[in-house]
Tab-separated table of C-alpha atoms in Angstrom:
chain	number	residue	atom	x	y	z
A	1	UNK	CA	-13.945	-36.514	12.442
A	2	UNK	CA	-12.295	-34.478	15.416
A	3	UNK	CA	-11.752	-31.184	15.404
A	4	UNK	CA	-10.577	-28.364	17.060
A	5	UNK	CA	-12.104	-24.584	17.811
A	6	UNK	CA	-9.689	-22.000	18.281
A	7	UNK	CA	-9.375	-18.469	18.356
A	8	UNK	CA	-6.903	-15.091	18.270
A	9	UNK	CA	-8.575	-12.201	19.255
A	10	UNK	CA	-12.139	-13.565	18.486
A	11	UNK	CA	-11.085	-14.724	15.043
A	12	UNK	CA	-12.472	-17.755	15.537
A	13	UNK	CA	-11.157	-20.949	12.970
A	14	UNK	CA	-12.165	-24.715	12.902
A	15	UNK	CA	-9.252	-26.792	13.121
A	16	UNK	CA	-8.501	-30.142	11.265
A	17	UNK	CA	-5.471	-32.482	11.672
A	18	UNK	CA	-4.884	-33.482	7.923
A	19	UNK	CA	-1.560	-34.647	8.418
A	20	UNK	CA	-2.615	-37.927	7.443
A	21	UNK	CA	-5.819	-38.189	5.828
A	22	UNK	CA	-7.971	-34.783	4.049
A	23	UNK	CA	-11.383	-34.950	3.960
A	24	UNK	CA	-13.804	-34.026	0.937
A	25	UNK	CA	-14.942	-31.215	-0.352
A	26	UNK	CA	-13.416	-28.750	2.425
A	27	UNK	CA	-15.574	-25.922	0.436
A	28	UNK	CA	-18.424	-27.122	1.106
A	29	UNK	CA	-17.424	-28.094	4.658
A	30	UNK	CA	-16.441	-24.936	5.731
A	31	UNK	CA	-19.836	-23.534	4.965
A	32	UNK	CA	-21.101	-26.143	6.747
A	33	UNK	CA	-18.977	-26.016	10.287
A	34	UNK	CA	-18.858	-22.537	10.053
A	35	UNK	CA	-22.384	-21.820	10.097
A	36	UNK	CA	-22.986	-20.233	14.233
A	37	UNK	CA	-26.357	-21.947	14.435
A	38	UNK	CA	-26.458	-24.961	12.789
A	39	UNK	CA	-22.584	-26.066	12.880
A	40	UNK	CA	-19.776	-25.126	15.085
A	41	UNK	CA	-19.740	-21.283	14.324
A	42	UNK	CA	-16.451	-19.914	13.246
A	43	UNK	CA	-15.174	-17.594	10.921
A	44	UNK	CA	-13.893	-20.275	8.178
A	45	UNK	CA	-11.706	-23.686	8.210
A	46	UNK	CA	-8.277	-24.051	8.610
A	47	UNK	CA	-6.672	-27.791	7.758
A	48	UNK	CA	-3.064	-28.801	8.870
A	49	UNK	CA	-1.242	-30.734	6.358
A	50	UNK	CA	2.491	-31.768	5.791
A	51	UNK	CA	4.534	-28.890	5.198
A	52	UNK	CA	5.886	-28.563	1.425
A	53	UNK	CA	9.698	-27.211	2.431
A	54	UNK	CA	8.305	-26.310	5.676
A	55	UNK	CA	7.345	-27.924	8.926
A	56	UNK	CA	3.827	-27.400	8.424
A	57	UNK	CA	1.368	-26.783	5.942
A	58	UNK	CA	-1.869	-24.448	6.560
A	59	UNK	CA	-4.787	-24.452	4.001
A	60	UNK	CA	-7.669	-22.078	4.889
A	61	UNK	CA	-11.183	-21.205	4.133
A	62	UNK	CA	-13.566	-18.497	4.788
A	63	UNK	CA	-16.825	-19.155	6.032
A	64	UNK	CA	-18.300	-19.063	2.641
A	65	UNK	CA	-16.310	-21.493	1.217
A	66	UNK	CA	-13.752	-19.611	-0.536
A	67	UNK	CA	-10.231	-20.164	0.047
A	68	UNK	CA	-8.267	-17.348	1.374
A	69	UNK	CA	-4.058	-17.182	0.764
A	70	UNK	CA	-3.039	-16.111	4.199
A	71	UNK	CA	-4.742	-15.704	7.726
A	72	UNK	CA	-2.198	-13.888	10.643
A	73	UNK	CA	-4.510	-14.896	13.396
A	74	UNK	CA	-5.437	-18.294	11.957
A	75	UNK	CA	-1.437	-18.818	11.756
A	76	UNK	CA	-0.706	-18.261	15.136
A	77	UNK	CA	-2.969	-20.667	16.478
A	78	UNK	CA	-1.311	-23.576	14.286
A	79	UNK	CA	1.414	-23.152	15.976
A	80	UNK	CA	0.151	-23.451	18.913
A	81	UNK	CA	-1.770	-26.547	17.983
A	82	UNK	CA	1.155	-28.313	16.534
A	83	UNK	CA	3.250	-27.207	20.209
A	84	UNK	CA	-0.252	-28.368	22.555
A	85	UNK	CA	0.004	-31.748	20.567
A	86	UNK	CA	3.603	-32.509	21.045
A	87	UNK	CA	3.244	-32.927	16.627
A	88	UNK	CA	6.569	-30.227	17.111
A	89	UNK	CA	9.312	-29.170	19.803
A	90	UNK	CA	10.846	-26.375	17.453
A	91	UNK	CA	9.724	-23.226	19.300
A	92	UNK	CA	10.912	-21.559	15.842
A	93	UNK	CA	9.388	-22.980	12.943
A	94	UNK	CA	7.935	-22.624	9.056
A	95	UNK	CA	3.982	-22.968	8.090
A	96	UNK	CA	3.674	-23.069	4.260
A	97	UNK	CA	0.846	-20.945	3.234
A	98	UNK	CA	-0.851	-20.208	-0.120
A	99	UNK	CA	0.760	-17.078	-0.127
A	100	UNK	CA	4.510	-18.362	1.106
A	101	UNK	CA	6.122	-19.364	3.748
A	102	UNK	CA	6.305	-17.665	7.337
A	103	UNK	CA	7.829	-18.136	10.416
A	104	UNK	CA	6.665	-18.595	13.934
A	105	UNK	CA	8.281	-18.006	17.037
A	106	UNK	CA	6.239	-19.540	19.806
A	107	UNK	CA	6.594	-18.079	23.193
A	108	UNK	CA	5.911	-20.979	25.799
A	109	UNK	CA	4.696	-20.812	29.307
A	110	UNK	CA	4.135	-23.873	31.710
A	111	UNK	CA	4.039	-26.188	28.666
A	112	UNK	CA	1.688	-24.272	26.398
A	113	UNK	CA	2.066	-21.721	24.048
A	114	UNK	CA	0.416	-18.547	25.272
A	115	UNK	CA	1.217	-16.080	22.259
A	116	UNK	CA	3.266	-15.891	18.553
A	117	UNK	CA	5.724	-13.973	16.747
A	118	UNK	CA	5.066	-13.958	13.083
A	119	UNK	CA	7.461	-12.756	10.342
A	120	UNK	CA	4.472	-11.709	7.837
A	121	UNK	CA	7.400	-10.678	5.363
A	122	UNK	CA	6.958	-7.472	3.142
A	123	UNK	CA	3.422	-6.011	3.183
A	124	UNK	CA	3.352	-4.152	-0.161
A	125	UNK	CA	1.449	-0.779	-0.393
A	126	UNK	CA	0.076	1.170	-3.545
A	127	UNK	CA	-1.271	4.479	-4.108
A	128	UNK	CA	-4.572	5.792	-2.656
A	129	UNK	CA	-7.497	4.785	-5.111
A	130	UNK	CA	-10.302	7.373	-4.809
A	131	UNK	CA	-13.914	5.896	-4.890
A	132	UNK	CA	-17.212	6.464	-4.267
A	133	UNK	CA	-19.973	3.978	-2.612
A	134	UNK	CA	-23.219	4.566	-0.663
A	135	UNK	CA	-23.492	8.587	-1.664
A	136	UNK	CA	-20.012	8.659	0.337
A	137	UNK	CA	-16.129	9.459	-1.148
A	138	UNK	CA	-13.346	7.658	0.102
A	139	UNK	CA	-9.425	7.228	-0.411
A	140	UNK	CA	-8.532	3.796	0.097
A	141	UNK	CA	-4.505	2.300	0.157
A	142	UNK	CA	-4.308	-1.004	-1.651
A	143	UNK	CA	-2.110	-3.151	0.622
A	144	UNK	CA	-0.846	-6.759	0.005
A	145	UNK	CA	-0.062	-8.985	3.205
A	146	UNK	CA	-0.447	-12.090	1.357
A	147	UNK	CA	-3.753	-11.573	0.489
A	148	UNK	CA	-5.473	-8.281	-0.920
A	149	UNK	CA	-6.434	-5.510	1.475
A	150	UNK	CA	-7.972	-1.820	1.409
A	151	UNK	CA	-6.885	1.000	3.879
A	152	UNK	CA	-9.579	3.506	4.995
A	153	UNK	CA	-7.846	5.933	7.475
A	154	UNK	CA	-10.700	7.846	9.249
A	155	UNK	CA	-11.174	9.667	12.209
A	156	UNK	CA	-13.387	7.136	14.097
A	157	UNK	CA	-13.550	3.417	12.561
A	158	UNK	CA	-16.206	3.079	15.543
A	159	UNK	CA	-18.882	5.069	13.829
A	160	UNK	CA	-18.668	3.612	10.953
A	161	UNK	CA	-21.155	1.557	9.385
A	162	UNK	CA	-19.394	-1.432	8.362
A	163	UNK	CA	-22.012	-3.939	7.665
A	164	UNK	CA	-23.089	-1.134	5.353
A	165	UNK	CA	-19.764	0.070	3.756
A	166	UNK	CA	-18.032	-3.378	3.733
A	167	UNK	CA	-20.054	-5.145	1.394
A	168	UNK	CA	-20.213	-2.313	-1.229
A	169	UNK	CA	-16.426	-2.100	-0.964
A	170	UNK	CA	-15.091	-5.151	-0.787
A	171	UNK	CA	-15.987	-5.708	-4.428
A	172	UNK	CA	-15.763	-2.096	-5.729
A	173	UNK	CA	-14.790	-2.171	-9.511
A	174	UNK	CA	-11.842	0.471	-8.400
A	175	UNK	CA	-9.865	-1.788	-6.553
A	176	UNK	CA	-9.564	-4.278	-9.171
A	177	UNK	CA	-10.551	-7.513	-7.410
A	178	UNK	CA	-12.137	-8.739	-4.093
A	179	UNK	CA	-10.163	-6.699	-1.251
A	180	UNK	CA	-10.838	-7.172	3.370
A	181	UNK	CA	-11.658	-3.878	3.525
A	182	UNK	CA	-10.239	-1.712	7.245
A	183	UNK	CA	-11.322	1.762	8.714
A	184	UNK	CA	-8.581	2.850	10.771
A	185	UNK	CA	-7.615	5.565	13.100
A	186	UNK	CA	-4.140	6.933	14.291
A	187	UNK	CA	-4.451	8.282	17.285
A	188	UNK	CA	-0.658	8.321	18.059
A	189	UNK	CA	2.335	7.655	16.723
A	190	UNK	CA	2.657	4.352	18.664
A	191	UNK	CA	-1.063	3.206	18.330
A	192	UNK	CA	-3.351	1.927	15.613
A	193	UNK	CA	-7.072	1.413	15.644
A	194	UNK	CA	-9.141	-0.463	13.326
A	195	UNK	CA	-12.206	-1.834	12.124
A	196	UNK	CA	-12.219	-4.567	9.796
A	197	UNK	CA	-14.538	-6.166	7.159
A	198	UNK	CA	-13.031	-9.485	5.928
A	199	UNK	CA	-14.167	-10.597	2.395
A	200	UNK	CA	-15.849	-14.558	2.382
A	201	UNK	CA	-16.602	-14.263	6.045
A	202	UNK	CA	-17.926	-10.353	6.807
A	203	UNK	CA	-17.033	-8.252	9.911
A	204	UNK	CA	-15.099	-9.885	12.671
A	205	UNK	CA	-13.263	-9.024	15.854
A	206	UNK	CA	-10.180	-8.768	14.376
A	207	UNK	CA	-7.936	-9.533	11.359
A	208	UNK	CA	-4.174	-10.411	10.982
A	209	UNK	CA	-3.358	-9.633	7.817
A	210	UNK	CA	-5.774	-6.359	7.857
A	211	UNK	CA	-3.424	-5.035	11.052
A	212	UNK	CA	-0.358	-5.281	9.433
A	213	UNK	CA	-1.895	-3.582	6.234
A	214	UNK	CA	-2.845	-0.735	8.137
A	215	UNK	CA	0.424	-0.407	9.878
A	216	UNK	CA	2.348	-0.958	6.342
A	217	UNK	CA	-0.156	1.918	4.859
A	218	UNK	CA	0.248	4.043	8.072
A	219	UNK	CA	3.852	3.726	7.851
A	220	UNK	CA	3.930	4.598	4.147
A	221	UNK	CA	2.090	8.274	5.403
A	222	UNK	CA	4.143	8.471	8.826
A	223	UNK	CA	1.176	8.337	10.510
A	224	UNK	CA	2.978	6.287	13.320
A	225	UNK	CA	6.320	5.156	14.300
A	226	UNK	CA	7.907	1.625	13.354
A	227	UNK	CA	6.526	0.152	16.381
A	228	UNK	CA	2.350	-0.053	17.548
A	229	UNK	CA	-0.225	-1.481	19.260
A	230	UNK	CA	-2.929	-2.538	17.126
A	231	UNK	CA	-6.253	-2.329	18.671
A	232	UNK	CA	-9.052	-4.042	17.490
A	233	UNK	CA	-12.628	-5.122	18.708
A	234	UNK	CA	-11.156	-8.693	20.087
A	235	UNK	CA	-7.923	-7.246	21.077
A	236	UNK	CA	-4.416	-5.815	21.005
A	237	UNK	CA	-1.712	-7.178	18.245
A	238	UNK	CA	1.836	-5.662	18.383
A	239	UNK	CA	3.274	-5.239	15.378
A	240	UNK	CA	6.949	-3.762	14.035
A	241	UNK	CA	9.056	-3.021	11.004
A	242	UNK	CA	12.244	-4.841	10.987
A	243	UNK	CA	14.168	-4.059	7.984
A	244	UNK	CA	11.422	-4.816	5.081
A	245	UNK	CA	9.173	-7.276	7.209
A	246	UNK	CA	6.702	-6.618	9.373
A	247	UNK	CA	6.237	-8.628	13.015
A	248	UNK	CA	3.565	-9.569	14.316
A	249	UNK	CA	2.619	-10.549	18.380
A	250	UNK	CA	-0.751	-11.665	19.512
A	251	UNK	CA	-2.257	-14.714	21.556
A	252	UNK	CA	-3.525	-17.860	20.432
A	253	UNK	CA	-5.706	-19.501	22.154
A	254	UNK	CA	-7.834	-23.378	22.018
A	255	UNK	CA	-11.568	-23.115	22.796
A	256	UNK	CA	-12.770	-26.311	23.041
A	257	UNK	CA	-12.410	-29.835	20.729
A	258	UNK	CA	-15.143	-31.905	19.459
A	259	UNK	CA	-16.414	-34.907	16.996
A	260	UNK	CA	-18.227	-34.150	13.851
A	261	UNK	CA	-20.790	-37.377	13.540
């Protein structure tokens, strides 16, 4: 079985072509190929499959084997895998997902695809939930960007102890159900920082989804202006409100391609 490492911003994804043929148990398989020491290392599985309306399909899993509805950086590396392959020559096109379709504008230089444009649709937002975990009180924003966030604005995401906090509040009774849980700072009205704690696969370099929930939350409490850079650990996403959907730009980018024996 080939496969395919890839990464946006250090969110790194295994990549299967199951355009044809799926293989068993992807659960367990993710676990497996995810694992940094004795698999390939990544931060979960994404498979490519025949699109159900759309051109593509993407079905993802986190590194412990749960399935996750939508991944922003995961999504703008199928497109350019479909693009490096030749599988597409629509530089605009649809990727089901578990939570919908979106669309991809892939921006092409010398015959590769160097970054995306994702319409990540509506990102709802709800009202601050007030909670307590590890002695400490926080006000977190629900956000949904096709899969369940919660917003921590702070003053400096960098000291704070996320392999602590993360845990505890991904799963806090208060917010109702498993939740990636971001820190976040605004230090400007046209910049976002942001730590983030992704539930099924822990902290990684960057997230998405979480980026466009802090931007929909920050928006919500004019923190910022309808257009940012999003800075996290692996990197800089731009992001913008148009209308009621947010955009967002980042790279994509292959890593290397191997056989599973």
């Amino acid at each position: 079985m080939r496969f395919t490492k890839m990464e946006g911003l250090g969110n790194d994804y295994i990549y299967l072509n199951c355009l044809e043929e799926t293989p068993e148990d992807l659960p367990a398989l993710a676990v497996r190929l995810s694992d940094r020491h004795f698999g390939v290392g990544a931060d979960g599985l994404i498979c490519i499959k025949p699109g159900r309306g759309g051109d593509f399909a993407m079905e993802m899993y986190n590194a412990d084997g749960s399935q996750g509805a939508m991944c922003g950086n995961g999504i703008r590396c199928v497109g350019k895998y479909v693009w490096d392959r030749g599988l597409t020559r629509k530089e605009c096109l649809t990727i089901d997902t578990a939570a919908g379709p979106r669309r991809l504008e892939l921006h092409v230089l010398g015959g590769a695809v160097e970054s995306v444009t994702v319409d990540m649709g509506p990102v709802e937002t709800g009202r601050p939930v007030r909670l307590e975990a590890a002695g400490e009180n926080f006000s977190v924003v629900p956000a949904d960007a096709g899969n369940p966030h919660g917003v921590i604005f702070c003053p400096d995401p960098e000291g704070i102890n996320l392999a602590r906090l993360g845990p505890l509040l991904e799963v806090h009774p208060a917010l109702g159900e498993g939740r990636n849980i971001e820190f976040a700072a605004c230090p400007d009205r046209g910049h976002i920082v942001l730590r983030v704690w992704e539930r099924g696969s822990g902290i990684t370099l960057a997230c998405g989804t979480g980026a466009c929930a802090v931007f929909a939350a920050a928006l919500k409490e004019n923190r910022c202006g309808p257009g940012v850079e999003a800075r996290l650990p692996g990197g800089v996403l731009t992001l913008e409100r148009r209308g009621e959907n947010i955009f967002m730009t980042g790279p994509a980018r292959t890593v290397f391609e191997g056989e599973i024996l």
